[in-house]
Short mmCIF file of C-alpha atoms in Angstrom, two decimals:
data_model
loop_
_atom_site.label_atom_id
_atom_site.label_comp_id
_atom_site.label_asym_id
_atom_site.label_seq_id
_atom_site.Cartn_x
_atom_site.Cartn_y
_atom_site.Cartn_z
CA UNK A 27 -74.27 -3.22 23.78
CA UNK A 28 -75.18 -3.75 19.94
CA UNK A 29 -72.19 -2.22 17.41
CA UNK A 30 -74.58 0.37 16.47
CA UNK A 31 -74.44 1.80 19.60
CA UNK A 32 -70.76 1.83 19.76
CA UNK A 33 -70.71 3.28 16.73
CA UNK A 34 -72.73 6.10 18.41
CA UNK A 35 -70.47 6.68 21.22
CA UNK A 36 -67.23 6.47 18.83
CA UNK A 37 -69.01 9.42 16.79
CA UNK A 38 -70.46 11.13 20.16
CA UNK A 39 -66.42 10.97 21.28
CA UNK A 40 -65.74 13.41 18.82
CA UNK A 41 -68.75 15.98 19.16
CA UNK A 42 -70.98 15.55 21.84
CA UNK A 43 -70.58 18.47 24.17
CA UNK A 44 -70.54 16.40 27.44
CA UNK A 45 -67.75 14.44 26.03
CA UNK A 46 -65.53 16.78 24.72
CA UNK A 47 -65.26 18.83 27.71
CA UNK A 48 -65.01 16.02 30.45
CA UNK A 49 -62.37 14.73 28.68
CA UNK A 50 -60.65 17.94 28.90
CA UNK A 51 -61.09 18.50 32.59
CA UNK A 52 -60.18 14.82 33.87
CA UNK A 53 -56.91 15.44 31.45
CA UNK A 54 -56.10 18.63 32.84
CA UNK A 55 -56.54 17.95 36.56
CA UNK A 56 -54.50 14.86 36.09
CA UNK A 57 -51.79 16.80 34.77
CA UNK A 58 -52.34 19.29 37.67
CA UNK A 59 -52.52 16.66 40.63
CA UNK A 60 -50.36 13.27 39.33
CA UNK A 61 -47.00 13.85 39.62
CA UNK A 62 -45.70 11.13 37.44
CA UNK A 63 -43.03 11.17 34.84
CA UNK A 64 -43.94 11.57 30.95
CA UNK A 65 -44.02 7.84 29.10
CA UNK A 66 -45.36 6.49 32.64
CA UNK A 67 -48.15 3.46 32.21
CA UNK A 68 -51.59 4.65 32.55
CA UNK A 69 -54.44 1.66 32.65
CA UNK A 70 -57.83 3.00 31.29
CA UNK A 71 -60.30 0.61 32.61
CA UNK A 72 -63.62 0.30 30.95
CA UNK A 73 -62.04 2.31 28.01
CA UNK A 74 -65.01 1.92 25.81
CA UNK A 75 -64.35 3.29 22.11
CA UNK A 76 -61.16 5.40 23.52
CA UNK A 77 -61.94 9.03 23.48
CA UNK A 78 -60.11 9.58 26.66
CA UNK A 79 -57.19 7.02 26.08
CA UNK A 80 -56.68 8.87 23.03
CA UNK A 81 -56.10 12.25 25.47
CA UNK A 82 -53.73 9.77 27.70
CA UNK A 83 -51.91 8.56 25.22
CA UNK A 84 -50.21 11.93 24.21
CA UNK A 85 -47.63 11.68 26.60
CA UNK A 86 -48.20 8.38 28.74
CA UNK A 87 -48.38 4.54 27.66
CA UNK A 88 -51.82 3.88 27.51
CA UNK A 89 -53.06 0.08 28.39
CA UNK A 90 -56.98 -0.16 27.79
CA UNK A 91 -58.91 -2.76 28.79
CA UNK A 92 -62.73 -2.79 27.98
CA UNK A 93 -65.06 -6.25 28.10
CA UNK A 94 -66.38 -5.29 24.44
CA UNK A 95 -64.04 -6.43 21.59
CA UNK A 96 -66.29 -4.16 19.31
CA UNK A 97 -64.91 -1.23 21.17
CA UNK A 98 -61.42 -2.15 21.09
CA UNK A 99 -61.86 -2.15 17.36
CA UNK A 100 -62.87 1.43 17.33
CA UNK A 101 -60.07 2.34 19.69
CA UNK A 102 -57.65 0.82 17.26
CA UNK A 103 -58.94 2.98 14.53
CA UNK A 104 -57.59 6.41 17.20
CA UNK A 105 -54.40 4.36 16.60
CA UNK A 106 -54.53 3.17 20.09
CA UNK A 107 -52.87 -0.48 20.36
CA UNK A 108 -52.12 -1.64 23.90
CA UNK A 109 -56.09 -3.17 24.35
CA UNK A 110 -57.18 -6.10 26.40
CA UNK A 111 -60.70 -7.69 25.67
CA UNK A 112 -61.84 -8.98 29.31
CA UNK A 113 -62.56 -7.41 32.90
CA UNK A 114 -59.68 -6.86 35.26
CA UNK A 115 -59.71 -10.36 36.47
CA UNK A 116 -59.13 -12.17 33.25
CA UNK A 117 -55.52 -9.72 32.82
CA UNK A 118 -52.23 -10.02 35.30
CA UNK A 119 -50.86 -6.35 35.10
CA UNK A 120 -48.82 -6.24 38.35
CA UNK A 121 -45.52 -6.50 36.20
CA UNK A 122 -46.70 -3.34 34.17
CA UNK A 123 -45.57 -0.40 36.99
CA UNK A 124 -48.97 1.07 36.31
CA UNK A 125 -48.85 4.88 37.68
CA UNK A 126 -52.39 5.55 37.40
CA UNK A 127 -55.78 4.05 36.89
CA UNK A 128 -58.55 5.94 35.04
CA UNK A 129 -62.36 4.41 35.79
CA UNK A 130 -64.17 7.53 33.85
CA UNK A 131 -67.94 6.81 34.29
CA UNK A 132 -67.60 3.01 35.03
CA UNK A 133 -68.13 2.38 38.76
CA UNK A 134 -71.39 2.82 38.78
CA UNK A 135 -71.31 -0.07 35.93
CA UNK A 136 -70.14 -2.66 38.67
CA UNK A 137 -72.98 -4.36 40.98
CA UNK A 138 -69.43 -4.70 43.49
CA UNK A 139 -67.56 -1.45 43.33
CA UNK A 140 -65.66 -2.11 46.80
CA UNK A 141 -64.00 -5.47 44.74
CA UNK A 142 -62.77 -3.56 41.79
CA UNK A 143 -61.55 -0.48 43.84
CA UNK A 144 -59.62 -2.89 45.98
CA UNK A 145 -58.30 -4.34 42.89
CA UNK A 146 -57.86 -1.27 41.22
CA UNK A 147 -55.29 -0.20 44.91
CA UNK A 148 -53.63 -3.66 44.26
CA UNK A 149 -52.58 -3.17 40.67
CA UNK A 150 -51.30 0.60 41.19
CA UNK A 151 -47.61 0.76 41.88
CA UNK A 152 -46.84 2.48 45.77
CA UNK A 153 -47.49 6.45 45.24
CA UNK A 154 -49.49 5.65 42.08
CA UNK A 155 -53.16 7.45 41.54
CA UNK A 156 -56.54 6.43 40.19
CA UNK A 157 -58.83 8.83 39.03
CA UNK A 158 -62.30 8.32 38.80
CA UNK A 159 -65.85 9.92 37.53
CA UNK A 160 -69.24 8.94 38.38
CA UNK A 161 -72.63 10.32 38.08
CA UNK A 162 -73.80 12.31 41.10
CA UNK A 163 -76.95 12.05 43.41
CA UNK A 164 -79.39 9.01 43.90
CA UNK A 165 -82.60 11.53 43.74
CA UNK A 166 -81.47 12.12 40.39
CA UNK A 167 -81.85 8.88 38.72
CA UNK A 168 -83.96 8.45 36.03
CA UNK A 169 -84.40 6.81 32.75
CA UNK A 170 -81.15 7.84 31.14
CA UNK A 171 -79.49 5.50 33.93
CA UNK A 172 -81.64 2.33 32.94
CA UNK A 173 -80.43 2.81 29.87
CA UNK A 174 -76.95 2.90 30.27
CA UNK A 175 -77.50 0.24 32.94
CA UNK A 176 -75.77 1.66 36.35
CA UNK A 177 -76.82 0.16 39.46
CA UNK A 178 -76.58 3.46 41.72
CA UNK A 179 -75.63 6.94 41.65
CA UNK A 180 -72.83 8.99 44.04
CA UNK A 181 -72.23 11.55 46.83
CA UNK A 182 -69.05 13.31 47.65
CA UNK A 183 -69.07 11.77 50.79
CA UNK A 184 -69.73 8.00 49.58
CA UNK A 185 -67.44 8.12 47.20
CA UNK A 186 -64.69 9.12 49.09
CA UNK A 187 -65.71 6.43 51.90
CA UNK A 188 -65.40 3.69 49.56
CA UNK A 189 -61.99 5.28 48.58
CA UNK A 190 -60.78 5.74 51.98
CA UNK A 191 -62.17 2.40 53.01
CA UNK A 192 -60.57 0.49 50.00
CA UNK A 193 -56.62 2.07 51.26
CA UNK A 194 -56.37 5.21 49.01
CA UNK A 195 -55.24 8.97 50.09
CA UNK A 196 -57.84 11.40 48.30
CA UNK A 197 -55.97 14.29 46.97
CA UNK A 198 -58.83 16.11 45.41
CA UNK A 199 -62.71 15.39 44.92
CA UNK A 200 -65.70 17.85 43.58
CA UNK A 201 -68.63 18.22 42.08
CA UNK A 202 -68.53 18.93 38.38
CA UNK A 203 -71.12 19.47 35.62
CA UNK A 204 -72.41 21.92 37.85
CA UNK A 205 -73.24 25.51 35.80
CA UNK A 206 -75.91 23.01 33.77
CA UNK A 207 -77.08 21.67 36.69
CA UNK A 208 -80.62 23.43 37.53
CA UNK A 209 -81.88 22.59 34.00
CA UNK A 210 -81.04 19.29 33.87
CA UNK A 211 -83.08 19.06 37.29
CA UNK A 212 -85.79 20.45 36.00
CA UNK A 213 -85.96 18.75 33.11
CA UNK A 214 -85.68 15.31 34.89
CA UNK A 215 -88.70 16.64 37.34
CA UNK A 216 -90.95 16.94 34.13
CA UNK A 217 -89.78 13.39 33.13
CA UNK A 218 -91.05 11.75 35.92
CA UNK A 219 -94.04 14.16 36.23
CA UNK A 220 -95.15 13.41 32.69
CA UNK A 221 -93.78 10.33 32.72
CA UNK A 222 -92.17 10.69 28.93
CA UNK A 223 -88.82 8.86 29.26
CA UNK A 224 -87.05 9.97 25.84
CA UNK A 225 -83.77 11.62 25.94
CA UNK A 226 -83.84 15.32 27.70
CA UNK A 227 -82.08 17.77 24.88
CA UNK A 228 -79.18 17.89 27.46
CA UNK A 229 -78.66 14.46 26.33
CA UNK A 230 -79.93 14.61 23.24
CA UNK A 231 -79.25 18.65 21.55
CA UNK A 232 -79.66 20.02 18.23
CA UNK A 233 -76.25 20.92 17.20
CA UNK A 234 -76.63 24.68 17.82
CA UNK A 235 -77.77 23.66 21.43
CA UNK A 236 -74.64 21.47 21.43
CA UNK A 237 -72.33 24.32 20.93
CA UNK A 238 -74.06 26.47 23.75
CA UNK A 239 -74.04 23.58 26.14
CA UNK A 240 -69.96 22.66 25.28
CA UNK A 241 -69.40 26.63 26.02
CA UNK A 242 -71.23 26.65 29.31
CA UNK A 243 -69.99 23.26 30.37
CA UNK A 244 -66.04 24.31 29.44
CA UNK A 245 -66.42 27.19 31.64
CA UNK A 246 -65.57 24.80 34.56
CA UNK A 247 -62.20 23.30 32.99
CA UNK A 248 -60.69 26.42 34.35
CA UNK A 249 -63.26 26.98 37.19
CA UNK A 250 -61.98 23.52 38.52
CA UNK A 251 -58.82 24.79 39.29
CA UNK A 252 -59.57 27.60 41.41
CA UNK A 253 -63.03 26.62 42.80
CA UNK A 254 -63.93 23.19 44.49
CA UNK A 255 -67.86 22.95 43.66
CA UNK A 256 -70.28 22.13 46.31
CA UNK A 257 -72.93 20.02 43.63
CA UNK A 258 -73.37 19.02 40.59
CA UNK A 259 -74.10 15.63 38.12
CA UNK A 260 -70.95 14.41 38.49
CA UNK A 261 -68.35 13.49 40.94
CA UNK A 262 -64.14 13.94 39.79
CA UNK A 263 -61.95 12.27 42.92
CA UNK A 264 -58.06 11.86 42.38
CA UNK A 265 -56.58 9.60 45.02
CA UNK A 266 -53.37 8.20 45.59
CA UNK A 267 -51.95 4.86 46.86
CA UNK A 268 -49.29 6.01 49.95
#
């Protein structure tokens, strides 16, 4: 990606309602469903322009690794410094007693997501976890995912085949994103009806849109707790390495 768009994501980090509440969620549930010491190493793979490393790193050591140096340089300015410029094959981390692995929206990045999942079960010390996000629902695939370049989309079910299938214990998987659902559904049914491709205003909001959407969206970091949720755009699974 050009620097201008990183520069977009760095700012986005910081205010874009989708954003600002996953982070919250994935930080909460890990804190609800890792049982791992304080100061324990955490490897945030694909850590782009560290939004989420930044959440990590208030009470674990954070490694990031991310393939663009341009990012790393905007993670160093959220005072993160334990960044790797590469993909996971370039790094030896076995020595590191990494206690979880984060791939937050990166999976569906990989044309082999089996390789860096078995990678990913390799790296983690015994009774370590990875946690992982992805964008829900092949049917659902539109523009926005050309963009961002992902070669497929997730079910429940898949993912946690290629979890299962790759050695790992899931612990906990759902649906999330799920109270915006319905309008983002329709909204990607008039895309392909009309065929106009620009950013839908759930990707794209007015600020005062923004707001509503962060409210409706942080409903679910304490929904999550309490309710598993049957759909939605994105997938959470938390699995551990027994």
């Amino acid at each position: 990606m050009e620097e201008k768009i990183y520069h977009l994501q760095y700012i986005a980090e910081d205010k874009f309602w989708w954003f600002l509440v996953r982070n919250r969620i994935v930080y909460e549930l890990i804190n609800n469903y890792c049982k791992i010491p304080e100061n324990s190493t955490v490897l945030d793979i694909g850590c782009g322009t560290g939004g989420f490393a930044r959440f990590l790193n208030i009470q674990y050591n954070v490694i990031g690794i991310d393939s663009s140096q341009i990012a790393l340089d905007y993670c160093r300015k959220r005072g993160l410094s334990n960044l790797y410029c590469g993909v996971l094959d370039d790094f030896n981390f076995k020595n590191e007693n990494i206690q979880i692995i984060t791939l937050l929206d990166v999976i569906e990045h990989i044309e082999n997501d089996v390789d860096i999942l078995q990678k990913s079960y390799d790296l983690l010390d015994n009774n370590g976890y990875i946690v992982i996000t992805v964008p829900a629902y092949q049917w659902l695939w539109s523009n926005h995912d050309v963009l961002h370049r992902h070669y497929r989309r997730y079910t429940k079910k898949r993912l946690v085949e290629l979890m299962q299938g790759s050695g790992f214990k899931v612990h906990y998987t759902s649906y999330f994103n799920t109270l915006l659902f319905l309008p983002a559904v329709f909204l990607r049914f008039i895309e392909k009806v009309t065929g106009n491709t620009s950013n839908s205003e759930l990707e794209n909001p007015e600020p005062a849109l923004n707001g509503i959407f962060k409210i409706i969206f942080g409903f679910e970091q304490h929904l999550l707790k309490k309710i598993i949720f049957p759909f939605g755009l994105s997938i959470i699974l938390i699995a551990k390495k027994e």
